[in-house]
Amino acid sequence: MPIFSKSDILNTQRLNFEESLTFDQEVFASNPRINKVEEVVVKGHAYYDDQEDVIRFDVDLSGIMLCPCAITLQELEVAFHTQASLVCSLTKARDEDELEANGDVIDLNPSIFQLLMSEVPLKVTVDNPDYPKGQGWKVVSEKEYTKEKGSEMDPRLAKLKEFKFEDKED
């Protein structure tokens, strides 16, 4: 997990990192839009910005998340990739977006988890799903629904087809 020593970063001009991450499946239990993640890799570099007295992290996060189909609940693989710049204040954090060092330790885990969760799609669907069906009911695609409804005319409006419009000139 990406945990850094403040002194290591201050002693080098640029600290490069690349790590594979694993997350317990339980951390996703409260979010029904994601089941788990696989092959998560975080890489980037950290450097000290002496003008603002902060440590900056340029982070590249990628991997695969397994999300349920919104219609069939079939598990689908969704690739994700995001980049972010994180800032860690060496004194007290100036705003809520800045990380704060805990002694000599800078823990990026909460920020990386937040980045990951921001990439979870609102909904995913299988391209050509086998829609669920039961006795007397079935789920249809929107395309099928409009095709069926487009060919049928509402019987209450059928008489309007016979109506002839007359032009009145004053």
PDB file of N, CA and C in Angstrom, residues 25-99:
ATOM      1  N   GLN A  25     -12.891  -7.366  -0.251  1.00  0.00           N
ATOM      2  CA  GLN A  25     -14.209  -7.271  -0.882  1.00  0.00           C
ATOM      3  C   GLN A  25     -15.204  -6.566   0.040  1.00  0.00           C
ATOM      4  N   GLU A  26     -14.979  -6.622   1.341  1.00  0.00           N
ATOM      5  CA  GLU A  26     -15.900  -6.010   2.304  1.00  0.00           C
ATOM      6  C   GLU A  26     -15.982  -4.493   2.155  1.00  0.00           C
ATOM      7  N   VAL A  27     -14.907  -3.844   1.655  1.00  0.00           N
ATOM      8  CA  VAL A  27     -14.941  -2.384   1.545  1.00  0.00           C
ATOM      9  C   VAL A  27     -15.934  -1.913   0.488  1.00  0.00           C
ATOM     10  N   PHE A  28     -16.356  -2.816  -0.389  1.00  0.00           N
ATOM     11  CA  PHE A  28     -17.319  -2.462  -1.429  1.00  0.00           C
ATOM     12  C   PHE A  28     -18.738  -2.906  -1.078  1.00  0.00           C
ATOM     13  N   ALA A  29     -18.921  -3.497   0.080  1.00  0.00           N
ATOM     14  CA  ALA A  29     -20.229  -4.042   0.468  1.00  0.00           C
ATOM     15  C   ALA A  29     -21.313  -2.967   0.537  1.00  0.00           C
ATOM     16  N   SER A  30     -20.952  -1.744   0.880  1.00  0.00           N
ATOM     17  CA  SER A  30     -21.958  -0.686   1.012  1.00  0.00           C
ATOM     18  C   SER A  30     -22.317  -0.039  -0.324  1.00  0.00           C
ATOM     19  N   ASN A  31     -21.610  -0.394  -1.398  1.00  0.00           N
ATOM     20  CA  ASN A  31     -21.892   0.189  -2.710  1.00  0.00           C
ATOM     21  C   ASN A  31     -22.387  -0.901  -3.659  1.00  0.00           C
ATOM     22  N   PRO A  32     -23.661  -0.880  -4.035  1.00  0.00           N
ATOM     23  CA  PRO A  32     -24.196  -1.944  -4.895  1.00  0.00           C
ATOM     24  C   PRO A  32     -23.724  -1.866  -6.346  1.00  0.00           C
ATOM     25  N   ARG A  33     -23.005  -0.791  -6.718  1.00  0.00           N
ATOM     26  CA  ARG A  33     -22.563  -0.642  -8.106  1.00  0.00           C
ATOM     27  C   ARG A  33     -21.205  -1.279  -8.383  1.00  0.00           C
ATOM     28  N   ILE A  34     -20.558  -1.831  -7.369  1.00  0.00           N
ATOM     29  CA  ILE A  34     -19.256  -2.462  -7.571  1.00  0.00           C
ATOM     30  C   ILE A  34     -19.140  -3.665  -6.643  1.00  0.00           C
ATOM     31  N   ASN A  35     -18.588  -4.763  -7.172  1.00  0.00           N
ATOM     32  CA  ASN A  35     -18.410  -5.966  -6.363  1.00  0.00           C
ATOM     33  C   ASN A  35     -16.987  -6.093  -5.839  1.00  0.00           C
ATOM     34  N   LYS A  36     -16.008  -5.893  -6.725  1.00  0.00           N
ATOM     35  CA  LYS A  36     -14.608  -5.956  -6.304  1.00  0.00           C
ATOM     36  C   LYS A  36     -13.733  -5.376  -7.397  1.00  0.00           C
ATOM     37  N   VAL A  37     -12.439  -5.251  -7.105  1.00  0.00           N
ATOM     38  CA  VAL A  37     -11.475  -4.754  -8.085  1.00  0.00           C
ATOM     39  C   VAL A  37     -10.337  -5.750  -8.215  1.00  0.00           C
ATOM     40  N   GLU A  38      -9.721  -5.751  -9.392  1.00  0.00           N
ATOM     41  CA  GLU A  38      -8.593  -6.642  -9.669  1.00  0.00           C
ATOM     42  C   GLU A  38      -7.517  -5.854 -10.403  1.00  0.00           C
ATOM     43  N   GLU A  39      -6.300  -6.343 -10.296  1.00  0.00           N
ATOM     44  CA  GLU A  39      -5.168  -5.805 -11.050  1.00  0.00           C
ATOM     45  C   GLU A  39      -5.022  -4.294 -10.899  1.00  0.00           C
ATOM     46  N   VAL A  40      -5.208  -3.791  -9.694  1.00  0.00           N
ATOM     47  CA  VAL A  40      -5.097  -2.353  -9.460  1.00  0.00           C
ATOM     48  C   VAL A  40      -3.622  -1.997  -9.308  1.00  0.00           C
ATOM     49  N   VAL A  41      -3.195  -1.026 -10.101  1.00  0.00           N
ATOM     50  CA  VAL A  41      -1.805  -0.571 -10.059  1.00  0.00           C
ATOM     51  C   VAL A  41      -1.814   0.934  -9.859  1.00  0.00           C
ATOM     52  N   VAL A  42      -1.035   1.385  -8.890  1.00  0.00           N
ATOM     53  CA  VAL A  42      -0.847   2.817  -8.689  1.00  0.00           C
ATOM     54  C   VAL A  42       0.624   3.112  -8.945  1.00  0.00           C
ATOM     55  N   LYS A  43       0.866   4.108  -9.782  1.00  0.00           N
ATOM     56  CA  LYS A  43       2.243   4.509 -10.043  1.00  0.00           C
ATOM     57  C   LYS A  43       2.287   6.019 -10.153  1.00  0.00           C
ATOM     58  N   GLY A  44       3.468   6.546 -10.022  1.00  0.00           N
ATOM     59  CA  GLY A  44       3.608   7.987 -10.104  1.00  0.00           C
ATOM     60  C   GLY A  44       4.913   8.434  -9.485  1.00  0.00           C
ATOM     61  N   HIS A  45       4.928   9.676  -9.051  1.00  0.00           N
ATOM     62  CA  HIS A  45       6.118  10.212  -8.408  1.00  0.00           C
ATOM     63  C   HIS A  45       5.710  11.257  -7.370  1.00  0.00           C
ATOM     64  N   ALA A  46       6.637  11.473  -6.453  1.00  0.00           N
ATOM     65  CA  ALA A  46       6.431  12.450  -5.388  1.00  0.00           C
ATOM     66  C   ALA A  46       7.626  13.391  -5.377  1.00  0.00           C
ATOM     67  N   TYR A  47       7.377  14.652  -5.071  1.00  0.00           N
ATOM     68  CA  TYR A  47       8.469  15.617  -4.979  1.00  0.00           C
ATOM     69  C   TYR A  47       8.084  16.725  -4.004  1.00  0.00           C
ATOM     70  N   TYR A  48       9.106  17.381  -3.480  1.00  0.00           N
ATOM     71  CA  TYR A  48       8.902  18.466  -2.527  1.00  0.00           C
ATOM     72  C   TYR A  48       8.806  19.778  -3.288  1.00  0.00           C
ATOM     73  N   ASP A  49       7.739  20.528  -3.053  1.00  0.00           N
ATOM     74  CA  ASP A  49       7.548  21.851  -3.648  1.00  0.00           C
ATOM     75  C   ASP A  49       7.932  22.873  -2.586  1.00  0.00           C
ATOM     76  N   ASP A  50       9.155  23.411  -2.700  1.00  0.00           N
ATOM     77  CA  ASP A  50       9.659  24.310  -1.657  1.00  0.00           C
ATOM     78  C   ASP A  50       8.978  25.678  -1.662  1.00  0.00           C
ATOM     79  N   GLN A  51       8.372  26.080  -2.759  1.00  0.00           N
ATOM     80  CA  GLN A  51       7.699  27.380  -2.795  1.00  0.00           C
ATOM     81  C   GLN A  51       6.419  27.376  -1.962  1.00  0.00           C
ATOM     82  N   GLU A  52       5.725  26.264  -1.947  1.00  0.00           N
ATOM     83  CA  GLU A  52       4.485  26.179  -1.171  1.00  0.00           C
ATOM     84  C   GLU A  52       4.646  25.335   0.086  1.00  0.00           C
ATOM     85  N   ASP A  53       5.823  24.775   0.296  1.00  0.00           N
ATOM     86  CA  ASP A  53       6.126  23.929   1.450  1.00  0.00           C
ATOM     87  C   ASP A  53       5.149  22.749   1.552  1.00  0.00           C
ATOM     88  N   VAL A  54       5.007  22.044   0.426  1.00  0.00           N
ATOM     89  CA  VAL A  54       4.144  20.870   0.361  1.00  0.00           C
ATOM     90  C   VAL A  54       4.862  19.763  -0.403  1.00  0.00           C
ATOM     91  N   ILE A  55       4.379  18.555  -0.228  1.00  0.00           N
ATOM     92  CA  ILE A  55       4.847  17.427  -1.036  1.00  0.00           C
ATOM     93  C   ILE A  55       3.731  17.120  -2.026  1.00  0.00           C
ATOM     94  N   ARG A  56       4.089  17.021  -3.294  1.00  0.00           N
ATOM     95  CA  ARG A  56       3.114  16.753  -4.352  1.00  0.00           C
ATOM     96  C   ARG A  56       3.280  15.325  -4.856  1.00  0.00           C
ATOM     97  N   PHE A  57       2.152  14.683  -5.073  1.00  0.00           N
ATOM     98  CA  PHE A  57       2.119  13.326  -5.624  1.00  0.00           C
ATOM     99  C   PHE A  57       1.352  13.377  -6.939  1.00  0.00           C
ATOM    100  N   ASP A  58       1.982  12.959  -8.020  1.00  0.00           N
ATOM    101  CA  ASP A  58       1.290  12.782  -9.296  1.00  0.00           C
ATOM    102  C   ASP A  58       1.022  11.292  -9.418  1.00  0.00           C
ATOM    103  N   VAL A  59      -0.252  10.928  -9.397  1.00  0.00           N
ATOM    104  CA  VAL A  59      -0.666   9.534  -9.275  1.00  0.00           C
ATOM    105  C   VAL A  59      -1.399   9.087 -10.539  1.00  0.00           C
ATOM    106  N   ASP A  60      -1.101   7.871 -10.973  1.00  0.00           N
ATOM    107  CA  ASP A  60      -1.767   7.233 -12.105  1.00  0.00           C
ATOM    108  C   ASP A  60      -2.340   5.919 -11.575  1.00  0.00           C
ATOM    109  N   LEU A  61      -3.657   5.780 -11.600  1.00  0.00           N
ATOM    110  CA  LEU A  61      -4.332   4.616 -11.032  1.00  0.00           C
ATOM    111  C   LEU A  61      -5.083   3.883 -12.137  1.00  0.00           C
ATOM    112  N   SER A  62      -4.866   2.574 -12.241  1.00  0.00           N
ATOM    113  CA  SER A  62      -5.562   1.791 -13.268  1.00  0.00           C
ATOM    114  C   SER A  62      -5.853   0.397 -12.736  1.00  0.00           C
ATOM    115  N   GLY A  63      -6.795  -0.258 -13.385  1.00  0.00           N
ATOM    116  CA  GLY A  63      -7.152  -1.615 -12.985  1.00  0.00           C
ATOM    117  C   GLY A  63      -8.463  -2.041 -13.605  1.00  0.00           C
ATOM    118  N   ILE A  64      -9.036  -3.080 -13.035  1.00  0.00           N
ATOM    119  CA  ILE A  64     -10.306  -3.622 -13.514  1.00  0.00           C
ATOM    120  C   ILE A  64     -11.253  -3.730 -12.329  1.00  0.00           C
ATOM    121  N   MET A  65     -12.458  -3.220 -12.516  1.00  0.00           N
ATOM    122  CA  MET A  65     -13.473  -3.378 -11.476  1.00  0.00           C
ATOM    123  C   MET A  65     -14.570  -4.303 -11.993  1.00  0.00           C
ATOM    124  N   LEU A  66     -15.109  -5.081 -11.098  1.00  0.00           N
ATOM    125  CA  LEU A  66     -16.197  -5.998 -11.440  1.00  0.00           C
ATOM    126  C   LEU A  66     -17.495  -5.389 -10.924  1.00  0.00           C
ATOM    127  N   CYS A  67     -18.379  -5.055 -11.872  1.00  0.00           N
ATOM    128  CA  CYS A  67     -19.633  -4.377 -11.557  1.00  0.00           C
ATOM    129  C   CYS A  67     -20.806  -5.222 -12.038  1.00  0.00           C
ATOM    130  N   PRO A  68     -21.921  -5.204 -11.314  1.00  0.00           N
ATOM    131  CA  PRO A  68     -23.091  -5.970 -11.759  1.00  0.00           C
ATOM    132  C   PRO A  68     -23.832  -5.250 -12.884  1.00  0.00           C
ATOM    133  N   CYS A  69     -24.323  -6.021 -13.845  1.00  0.00           N
ATOM    134  CA  CYS A  69     -25.163  -5.477 -14.916  1.00  0.00           C
ATOM    135  C   CYS A  69     -26.443  -4.938 -14.273  1.00  0.00           C
ATOM    136  N   ALA A  70     -26.878  -3.776 -14.698  1.00  0.00           N
ATOM    137  CA  ALA A  70     -28.062  -3.148 -14.116  1.00  0.00           C
ATOM    138  C   ALA A  70     -29.345  -3.917 -14.417  1.00  0.00           C
ATOM    139  N   ILE A  71     -29.315  -4.786 -15.431  1.00  0.00           N
ATOM    140  CA  ILE A  71     -30.525  -5.529 -15.801  1.00  0.00           C
ATOM    141  C   ILE A  71     -30.468  -6.971 -15.315  1.00  0.00           C
ATOM    142  N   THR A  72     -29.366  -7.652 -15.608  1.00  0.00           N
ATOM    143  CA  THR A  72     -29.284  -9.089 -15.337  1.00  0.00           C
ATOM    144  C   THR A  72     -28.491  -9.435 -14.083  1.00  0.00           C
ATOM    145  N   LEU A  73     -27.790  -8.472 -13.521  1.00  0.00           N
ATOM    146  CA  LEU A  73     -26.892  -8.653 -12.374  1.00  0.00           C
ATOM    147  C   LEU A  73     -25.680  -9.530 -12.702  1.00  0.00           C
ATOM    148  N   GLN A  74     -25.467  -9.825 -13.971  1.00  0.00           N
ATOM    149  CA  GLN A  74     -24.275 -10.564 -14.403  1.00  0.00           C
ATOM    150  C   GLN A  74     -23.054  -9.681 -14.129  1.00  0.00           C
ATOM    151  N   GLU A  75     -21.989 -10.275 -13.613  1.00  0.00           N
ATOM    152  CA  GLU A  75     -20.795  -9.511 -13.274  1.00  0.00           C
ATOM    153  C   GLU A  75     -20.009  -9.165 -14.539  1.00  0.00           C
ATOM    154  N   LEU A  76     -19.697  -7.880 -14.703  1.00  0.00           N
ATOM    155  CA  LEU A  76     -18.985  -7.398 -15.884  1.00  0.00           C
ATOM    156  C   LEU A  76     -17.658  -6.780 -15.486  1.00  0.00           C
ATOM    157  N   GLU A  77     -16.644  -6.968 -16.327  1.00  0.00           N
ATOM    158  CA  GLU A  77     -15.349  -6.332 -16.108  1.00  0.00           C
ATOM    159  C   GLU A  77     -15.369  -4.943 -16.736  1.00  0.00           C
ATOM    160  N   VAL A  78     -14.977  -3.954 -15.957  1.00  0.00           N
ATOM    161  CA  VAL A  78     -14.914  -2.579 -16.437  1.00  0.00           C
ATOM    162  C   VAL A  78     -13.508  -2.062 -16.149  1.00  0.00           C
ATOM    163  N   ALA A  79     -12.769  -1.748 -17.205  1.00  0.00           N
ATOM    164  CA  ALA A  79     -11.423  -1.205 -17.027  1.00  0.00           C
ATOM    165  C   ALA A  79     -11.536   0.257 -16.602  1.00  0.00           C
ATOM    166  N   PHE A  80     -10.615   0.683 -15.754  1.00  0.00           N
ATOM    167  CA  PHE A  80     -10.607   2.086 -15.353  1.00  0.00           C
ATOM    168  C   PHE A  80      -9.175   2.604 -15.363  1.00  0.00           C
ATOM    169  N   HIS A  81      -9.070   3.902 -15.549  1.00  0.00           N
ATOM    170  CA  HIS A  81      -7.776   4.577 -15.532  1.00  0.00           C
ATOM    171  C   HIS A  81      -8.036   6.026 -15.159  1.00  0.00           C
ATOM    172  N   THR A  82      -7.318   6.523 -14.179  1.00  0.00           N
ATOM    173  CA  THR A  82      -7.474   7.913 -13.773  1.00  0.00           C
ATOM    174  C   THR A  82      -6.135   8.453 -13.295  1.00  0.00           C
ATOM    175  N   GLN A  83      -6.012   9.748 -13.375  1.00  0.00           N
ATOM    176  CA  GLN A  83      -4.812  10.429 -12.911  1.00  0.00           C
ATOM    177  C   GLN A  83      -5.231  11.526 -11.953  1.00  0.00           C
ATOM    178  N   ALA A  84      -4.356  11.807 -11.003  1.00  0.00           N
ATOM    179  CA  ALA A  84      -4.667  12.858 -10.038  1.00  0.00           C
ATOM    180  C   ALA A  84      -3.379  13.439  -9.483  1.00  0.00           C
ATOM    181  N   SER A  85      -3.485  14.651  -8.996  1.00  0.00           N
ATOM    182  CA  SER A  85      -2.393  15.294  -8.278  1.00  0.00           C
ATOM    183  C   SER A  85      -2.854  15.475  -6.841  1.00  0.00           C
ATOM    184  N   LEU A  86      -2.099  14.922  -5.931  1.00  0.00           N
ATOM    185  CA  LEU A  86      -2.425  15.014  -4.511  1.00  0.00           C
ATOM    186  C   LEU A  86      -1.401  15.908  -3.833  1.00  0.00           C
ATOM    187  N   VAL A  87      -1.829  16.632  -2.830  1.00  0.00           N
ATOM    188  CA  VAL A  87      -0.954  17.562  -2.127  1.00  0.00           C
ATOM    189  C   VAL A  87      -0.965  17.210  -0.651  1.00  0.00           C
ATOM    190  N   CYS A  88       0.232  17.139  -0.073  1.00  0.00           N
ATOM    191  CA  CYS A  88       0.364  16.871   1.359  1.00  0.00           C
ATOM    192  C   CYS A  88       1.080  18.046   2.005  1.00  0.00           C
ATOM    193  N   SER A  89       0.410  18.685   2.923  1.00  0.00           N
ATOM    194  CA  SER A  89       0.989  19.825   3.620  1.00  0.00           C
ATOM    195  C   SER A  89       1.973  19.337   4.678  1.00  0.00           C
ATOM    196  N   LEU A  90       3.102  20.016   4.781  1.00  0.00           N
ATOM    197  CA  LEU A  90       4.082  19.642   5.798  1.00  0.00           C
ATOM    198  C   LEU A  90       3.736  20.263   7.145  1.00  0.00           C
ATOM    199  N   THR A  91       2.909  21.280   7.120  1.00  0.00           N
ATOM    200  CA  THR A  91       2.405  21.858   8.365  1.00  0.00           C
ATOM    201  C   THR A  91       0.952  21.408   8.500  1.00  0.00           C
ATOM    202  N   LYS A  92       0.097  22.261   8.971  1.00  0.00           N
ATOM    203  CA  LYS A  92      -1.324  21.921   9.075  1.00  0.00           C
ATOM    204  C   LYS A  92      -1.971  22.069   7.700  1.00  0.00           C
ATOM    205  N   ALA A  93      -2.853  21.142   7.338  1.00  0.00           N
ATOM    206  CA  ALA A  93      -3.531  21.188   6.040  1.00  0.00           C
ATOM    207  C   ALA A  93      -4.332  22.483   5.919  1.00  0.00           C
ATOM    208  N   ARG A  94      -4.167  23.163   4.776  1.00  0.00           N
ATOM    209  CA  ARG A  94      -4.830  24.453   4.570  1.00  0.00           C
ATOM    210  C   ARG A  94      -6.266  24.305   4.097  1.00  0.00           C
ATOM    211  N   ASP A  95      -6.569  23.242   3.404  1.00  0.00           N
ATOM    212  CA  ASP A  95      -7.958  23.004   2.998  1.00  0.00           C
ATOM    213  C   ASP A  95      -8.242  21.510   3.037  1.00  0.00           C
ATOM    214  N   GLU A  96      -9.500  21.166   2.823  1.00  0.00           N
ATOM    215  CA  GLU A  96      -9.923  19.772   2.983  1.00  0.00           C
ATOM    216  C   GLU A  96      -9.360  18.841   1.924  1.00  0.00           C
ATOM    217  N   ASP A  97      -8.898  19.379   0.798  1.00  0.00           N
ATOM    218  CA  ASP A  97      -8.345  18.535  -0.256  1.00  0.00           C
ATOM    219  C   ASP A  97      -6.892  18.145  -0.001  1.00  0.00           C
ATOM    220  N   GLU A  98      -6.243  18.815   0.920  1.00  0.00           N
ATOM    221  CA  GLU A  98      -4.848  18.506   1.217  1.00  0.00           C
ATOM    222  C   GLU A  98      -4.745  17.360   2.212  1.00  0.00           C
ATOM    223  N   LEU A  99      -3.769  16.515   1.981  1.00  0.00           N
ATOM    224  CA  LEU A  99      -3.465  15.445   2.929  1.00  0.00           C
ATOM    225  C   LEU A  99      -2.636  16.030   4.059  1.00  0.00           C
TER     226      LEU A  99
END
